[in-house]
Short mmCIF file of C-alpha atoms and ligand atoms in Angstrom, two decimals:
data_model
loop_
_atom_site.label_atom_id
_atom_site.label_comp_id
_atom_site.label_asym_id
_atom_site.label_seq_id
_atom_site.Cartn_x
_atom_site.Cartn_y
_atom_site.Cartn_z
CA MET A 145 106.40 87.06 114.28
CA LEU A 146 107.50 89.73 111.84
CA THR A 147 105.13 91.57 109.52
CA ASP A 148 105.49 94.14 106.81
CA TYR A 149 102.07 95.63 106.16
CA HIS A 150 102.80 99.16 105.02
CA VAL A 151 104.11 98.30 101.58
CA HIS A 152 103.50 99.85 98.16
CA LEU A 153 103.74 97.77 95.01
CA ARG A 154 105.15 100.75 93.09
CA PRO A 155 107.00 104.03 93.53
CA ASP A 156 105.00 107.22 94.11
CA ASP A 157 105.79 108.54 90.60
CA LEU A 158 102.74 109.42 88.55
CA ASP A 159 103.95 107.32 85.64
CA ALA A 160 104.26 104.12 87.73
CA ALA A 161 101.13 102.64 86.16
CA ALA A 162 98.98 99.99 87.84
CA GLY A 163 99.22 97.70 84.81
CA GLU A 164 102.98 97.60 85.15
CA TYR A 165 103.20 96.95 88.90
CA PHE A 166 100.01 95.11 89.88
CA THR A 167 101.29 91.95 88.24
CA GLY A 168 102.02 88.42 89.42
CA GLN A 169 105.65 88.86 88.48
CA ASN A 170 106.05 91.98 90.62
CA VAL A 171 104.31 90.30 93.57
CA GLU A 172 106.74 87.38 93.21
CA ARG A 173 109.60 89.84 93.64
CA TYR A 174 108.03 91.22 96.81
CA LEU A 175 107.34 87.76 98.23
CA ALA A 176 110.92 86.66 97.52
CA ALA A 177 112.25 89.77 99.27
CA ALA A 178 109.97 89.08 102.25
CA GLU A 179 111.23 85.52 102.50
CA GLU A 180 114.80 86.74 102.35
CA ALA A 181 114.07 89.24 105.14
CA GLU A 182 112.30 86.52 107.21
CA ILE A 183 109.00 88.40 107.18
CA ASP A 184 106.18 86.05 108.17
CA GLU A 185 103.32 88.16 106.88
CA LEU A 186 103.43 90.54 103.97
CA GLY A 187 100.64 92.94 103.06
CA VAL A 188 100.23 95.82 100.64
CA SER A 189 98.69 99.21 101.29
CA GLU A 190 98.48 101.39 98.21
CA HIS A 191 97.82 105.11 98.63
CA VAL A 192 94.08 105.71 98.40
CA TYR A 193 94.62 108.85 96.34
CA ARG A 194 95.91 106.85 93.39
CA PHE A 195 92.40 105.49 92.89
CA ARG A 196 89.49 107.30 91.24
CA GLN A 197 87.19 106.39 94.14
CA ALA A 198 89.28 108.68 96.40
CA LEU A 199 87.84 111.72 94.62
CA GLU A 200 84.55 111.00 96.34
CA VAL A 201 86.40 111.78 99.59
CA TRP A 202 88.53 114.78 98.60
CA ASP A 203 89.25 116.82 95.48
CA HIS A 204 92.66 118.26 96.37
CA PRO A 205 94.57 118.97 93.11
CA PHE A 206 97.29 116.48 94.14
CA TRP A 207 94.65 113.78 94.48
CA VAL A 208 92.98 114.75 91.19
CA GLU A 209 96.34 114.42 89.45
CA ASN A 210 97.01 111.00 91.01
CA ALA A 211 93.58 109.35 90.91
CA ASN A 212 94.05 107.22 87.79
CA ASP A 213 93.40 103.65 88.94
CA ASP A 214 90.45 101.57 90.04
CA LEU A 215 90.30 100.52 93.69
CA ASP A 216 88.12 97.46 92.98
CA ALA A 217 90.63 96.23 90.41
CA TYR A 218 93.44 96.62 93.00
CA ARG A 219 91.44 94.63 95.53
CA ASP A 220 90.54 91.91 93.02
CA PHE A 221 94.18 91.65 91.96
CA VAL A 222 95.61 91.44 95.50
CA ARG A 223 93.03 88.77 96.36
CA THR A 224 94.57 86.54 93.69
CA THR A 225 97.90 86.66 95.58
CA PRO A 226 99.03 85.46 99.06
CA LEU A 227 99.36 89.11 100.18
CA ARG A 228 97.27 90.63 102.94
CA LEU A 229 95.06 93.37 101.52
CA GLY A 230 95.47 96.82 103.02
CA LEU A 231 95.05 100.43 102.06
CA GLU A 232 96.89 103.58 103.14
CA MET A 233 93.98 105.92 103.71
CA ASP A 234 94.60 109.60 104.35
CA TYR A 235 92.56 111.08 107.14
CA VAL A 236 90.62 114.07 105.79
CA PRO A 237 88.89 115.91 108.65
CA GLY A 238 85.17 116.36 108.07
CA ARG A 239 85.05 113.61 105.44
CA GLU A 240 84.65 110.71 107.89
CA ASP A 241 81.37 109.47 106.37
CA ARG A 242 82.80 109.46 102.87
CA ILE A 243 85.91 107.61 104.06
CA ALA A 244 83.73 105.05 105.84
CA ASN A 245 81.70 104.50 102.65
CA LEU A 246 84.82 103.96 100.60
CA LEU A 247 86.29 101.50 103.14
CA ASP A 248 83.02 99.62 103.61
CA ALA A 249 82.92 98.83 99.90
CA GLN A 250 86.17 96.79 100.21
CA ASP A 251 86.94 93.63 102.17
CA LEU A 252 90.27 94.81 103.53
CA ASP A 253 92.49 93.02 106.04
CA TYR A 254 93.55 96.33 107.57
CA VAL A 255 93.42 100.07 107.01
CA ILE A 256 96.45 102.25 107.67
CA GLY A 257 95.42 105.79 108.57
CA SER A 258 97.81 108.54 107.51
CA VAL A 259 98.13 112.24 108.05
CA HIS A 260 100.17 113.76 105.21
CA PHE A 261 98.16 116.97 104.87
CA ILE A 262 97.22 119.64 107.36
CA GLY A 263 94.56 121.65 105.62
CA ASP A 264 95.54 121.68 101.95
CA ARG A 265 99.30 121.69 102.66
CA ALA A 266 101.46 118.60 103.13
CA VAL A 267 104.06 118.00 105.83
CA ASP A 268 106.06 115.66 103.55
CA HIS A 269 105.58 116.97 100.00
CA GLN A 270 107.57 119.94 98.81
CA ASP A 271 105.09 120.96 96.11
CA TRP A 272 102.48 121.54 98.83
CA ASP A 273 104.81 122.50 101.64
CA ALA A 274 103.05 123.21 104.93
CA TRP A 275 106.02 125.24 106.16
CA GLU A 276 105.97 127.67 103.26
CA ALA A 277 102.40 128.68 103.87
CA ARG A 278 102.57 128.57 107.64
CA GLY A 279 106.13 129.48 108.57
CA ASN A 280 105.67 128.91 112.29
CA PRO A 281 106.93 125.40 113.22
CA ASP A 282 104.97 125.46 116.47
CA ALA A 283 101.73 125.85 114.49
CA VAL A 284 102.70 123.11 112.01
CA TRP A 285 103.61 120.61 114.73
CA ARG A 286 100.59 121.41 116.86
CA ARG A 287 98.17 121.08 113.98
CA TYR A 288 99.83 117.90 112.72
CA PHE A 289 99.51 116.07 116.05
CA GLU A 290 95.99 117.38 116.65
CA THR A 291 94.99 116.02 113.24
CA LEU A 292 96.69 112.71 114.11
CA ALA A 293 94.61 112.57 117.30
CA GLU A 294 91.45 113.18 115.27
CA ALA A 295 92.48 110.44 112.87
CA ALA A 296 92.80 107.98 115.79
CA ARG A 297 89.48 109.10 117.26
CA SER A 298 87.67 108.74 113.94
CA GLY A 299 87.67 104.97 114.51
CA LEU A 300 88.18 104.49 110.75
CA PHE A 301 91.65 102.96 110.93
CA ASP A 302 93.42 99.91 112.38
CA ILE A 303 96.95 101.33 112.30
CA LEU A 304 98.25 104.88 112.66
CA ALA A 305 100.95 105.34 110.00
CA HIS A 306 104.39 106.93 110.52
CA PRO A 307 103.07 108.73 113.61
CA ASP A 308 105.54 111.62 113.72
CA LEU A 309 105.86 112.16 109.97
CA VAL A 310 106.04 115.90 110.63
CA LYS A 311 109.75 115.45 111.45
CA VAL A 312 110.49 113.95 108.00
CA TRP A 313 112.67 116.82 106.72
CA GLY A 314 114.95 116.83 109.75
CA ARG A 315 117.09 119.96 109.82
CA ALA A 316 115.80 121.07 106.41
CA ARG A 317 112.72 122.57 108.12
CA PRO A 318 112.50 124.64 111.33
CA MET A 319 111.81 122.69 114.53
CA PRO A 320 109.64 124.06 117.31
CA GLU A 321 111.46 125.03 120.49
CA ARG A 322 109.10 123.43 122.98
CA ASP A 323 109.61 119.98 124.47
CA PRO A 324 108.16 117.63 121.81
CA ARG A 325 106.07 115.90 124.50
CA PHE A 326 103.80 118.94 124.40
CA TYR A 327 102.87 118.03 120.81
CA TYR A 328 102.74 114.25 121.31
CA GLU A 329 100.40 114.47 124.29
CA PRO A 330 97.01 114.91 122.49
CA ALA A 331 97.90 112.13 120.05
CA VAL A 332 98.95 109.73 122.82
CA GLU A 333 95.70 110.47 124.65
CA ALA A 334 93.68 109.59 121.53
CA ILE A 335 95.77 106.45 120.94
CA ALA A 336 95.14 105.32 124.52
CA GLU A 337 91.40 106.00 124.29
CA THR A 338 90.85 104.24 120.99
CA GLY A 339 93.35 101.38 121.11
CA ILE A 340 94.51 102.02 117.53
CA ALA A 341 97.82 100.29 116.75
CA VAL A 342 100.83 102.59 116.44
CA GLU A 343 103.04 101.95 113.42
CA VAL A 344 106.76 101.60 113.93
CA SER A 345 108.09 102.56 110.51
CA THR A 346 111.68 102.23 109.37
CA ALA A 347 110.92 104.56 106.43
CA GLY A 348 112.13 107.51 108.49
CA LEU A 349 115.65 106.06 108.31
CA ARG A 350 115.56 106.55 104.52
CA LYS A 351 114.39 110.19 104.81
CA PRO A 352 116.35 113.36 105.63
CA VAL A 353 115.48 112.98 109.34
CA GLY A 354 117.26 109.58 109.45
CA GLU A 355 115.15 108.26 112.36
CA ILE A 356 112.53 105.58 112.89
CA TYR A 357 108.95 106.80 113.30
CA PRO A 358 107.96 107.29 116.11
CA ALA A 359 110.73 109.05 118.07
CA PRO A 360 111.75 107.14 121.23
CA THR A 361 110.08 109.68 123.56
CA PHE A 362 106.80 109.41 121.65
CA ALA A 363 107.07 105.62 121.52
CA VAL A 364 107.64 105.29 125.26
CA MET A 365 104.64 107.55 125.94
CA CYS A 366 102.57 105.17 123.77
CA VAL A 367 103.94 102.14 125.64
CA ASP A 368 103.07 103.75 128.98
CA ALA A 369 99.57 104.40 127.62
CA GLY A 370 99.16 100.69 126.83
CA ALA A 371 99.27 101.04 123.04
CA ALA A 372 99.65 98.15 120.59
CA PHE A 373 102.29 98.40 117.86
CA ALA A 374 102.54 97.39 114.21
CA LEU A 375 105.83 97.10 112.33
CA SER A 376 106.41 98.12 108.69
CA SER A 377 108.98 99.43 106.23
CA ASP A 378 106.76 101.59 103.95
CA ALA A 379 108.69 99.98 101.09
CA HIS A 380 107.94 101.21 97.56
CA VAL A 381 110.36 98.72 95.97
CA PRO A 382 111.05 95.05 96.87
CA GLY A 383 114.55 95.89 98.13
CA ASP A 384 113.10 97.90 101.03
CA ILE A 385 110.94 95.08 102.42
CA GLY A 386 111.90 94.59 106.06
CA TYR A 387 114.27 97.56 105.76
CA ALA A 388 116.46 98.01 108.88
CA TYR A 389 114.29 95.67 110.96
CA GLU A 390 117.24 94.76 113.21
CA GLN A 391 117.38 98.39 114.25
CA ALA A 392 113.59 98.52 114.71
CA LEU A 393 113.59 95.35 116.84
CA GLU A 394 116.35 96.73 119.00
CA ALA A 395 114.50 100.03 119.45
CA MET A 396 111.18 98.31 120.21
CA GLY A 397 112.89 96.05 122.73
CA SER A 398 114.40 99.08 124.47
CA TRP A 399 110.94 100.70 124.65
CA GLY A 400 109.53 97.54 126.27
CA VAL A 401 107.47 96.34 123.28
CA THR A 402 107.15 92.54 123.20
CA GLU A 403 104.19 91.99 120.87
CA ILE A 404 103.07 93.14 117.44
CA ALA A 405 99.64 93.55 115.94
CA VAL A 406 98.63 91.09 113.23
CA PHE A 407 95.55 91.67 111.07
CA GLU A 408 93.13 89.64 109.04
CA GLU A 409 89.74 90.88 107.82
CA ARG A 410 90.15 93.86 110.10
CA GLU A 411 90.43 91.65 113.18
CA ARG A 412 93.52 92.23 115.28
CA ARG A 413 95.49 89.81 117.37
CA LEU A 414 98.79 90.29 119.16
CA ALA A 415 101.73 87.98 118.45
CA PRO A 416 105.17 87.75 120.06
CA LEU A 417 107.52 90.21 118.39
CA GLY A 418 110.66 88.85 116.75
CA ARG A 419 111.99 86.45 114.18
CA SER A 420 110.10 83.17 114.15
CA GLU A 421 112.02 80.08 115.10
CA VAL A 422 112.91 78.24 111.93
CA GLY A 423 113.58 74.53 111.90
CA ALA A 424 117.03 73.23 111.07
CA LYS A 425 117.40 73.68 107.33
CA GLY A 426 118.57 70.85 105.13
CA GLY A 427 119.22 68.33 107.88
CA SER A 428 117.29 65.80 109.87
CA PRO A 429 116.31 66.88 113.40
CA GLN A 430 118.71 65.66 116.09
ZN1 ZN B 61 102.34 107.71 104.19
ZN1 ZN B 62 103.11 104.63 102.55
#
């Protein structure tokens, strides 16, 4: 079984309007790309902050600027398609009840929990750069992974997105000197306690860091802790569906991962990881 669940129907640009991308024609392009990439299950997970309802959770200026669409309309649209219905929901510490209210109002197949912000600064957005305000990489990394642990413990999410996103800039931002295990540890503990699925994301290969999320050391710690894994590309265009999955499958195999998490109506099951056997095409069985 191969899935791609962390998928956006449009780029992150403000002017990528819902009316232009939440269309049957666009979904057809995504489904065709998924078939080409031999993905068995395709789901979409738009950023929560692009919907007006998100402002009930947080009023960060970046969210205010982005919150132009209606979450119910997104849900209703996706339900007219064969896509699984997901949402990429930022974890905002202290706003757990508001997040729960927002999620409860939707009948989602899965919720992907993300940490992009630590406080009001982002680890992956240069306009809100966490490093500028808080020059010390040790503090940025520590706070990022502590927030990730809180996100897991909140119980609000099915999948923990791009779990070491803090590395996204690679050498373009200072790295802490300590052994990274020091930072991973609290997150791995929370993952083990809660059973949340850990996302293997090939998006990191398209970013300055040029690596899959999570890093091998982090991934192996999760495996040792008995974690379940999900697999996604974080595509924002059809051409990135199933991006570099060969590399992801090879990495997951080397970490000892043999199953992936599959979701429907927020119920999880584990399926064997890998390309599904396809019958002989265009010929009668021998
Ligand atoms: Zn994200
Ligand atoms: Zn995403």
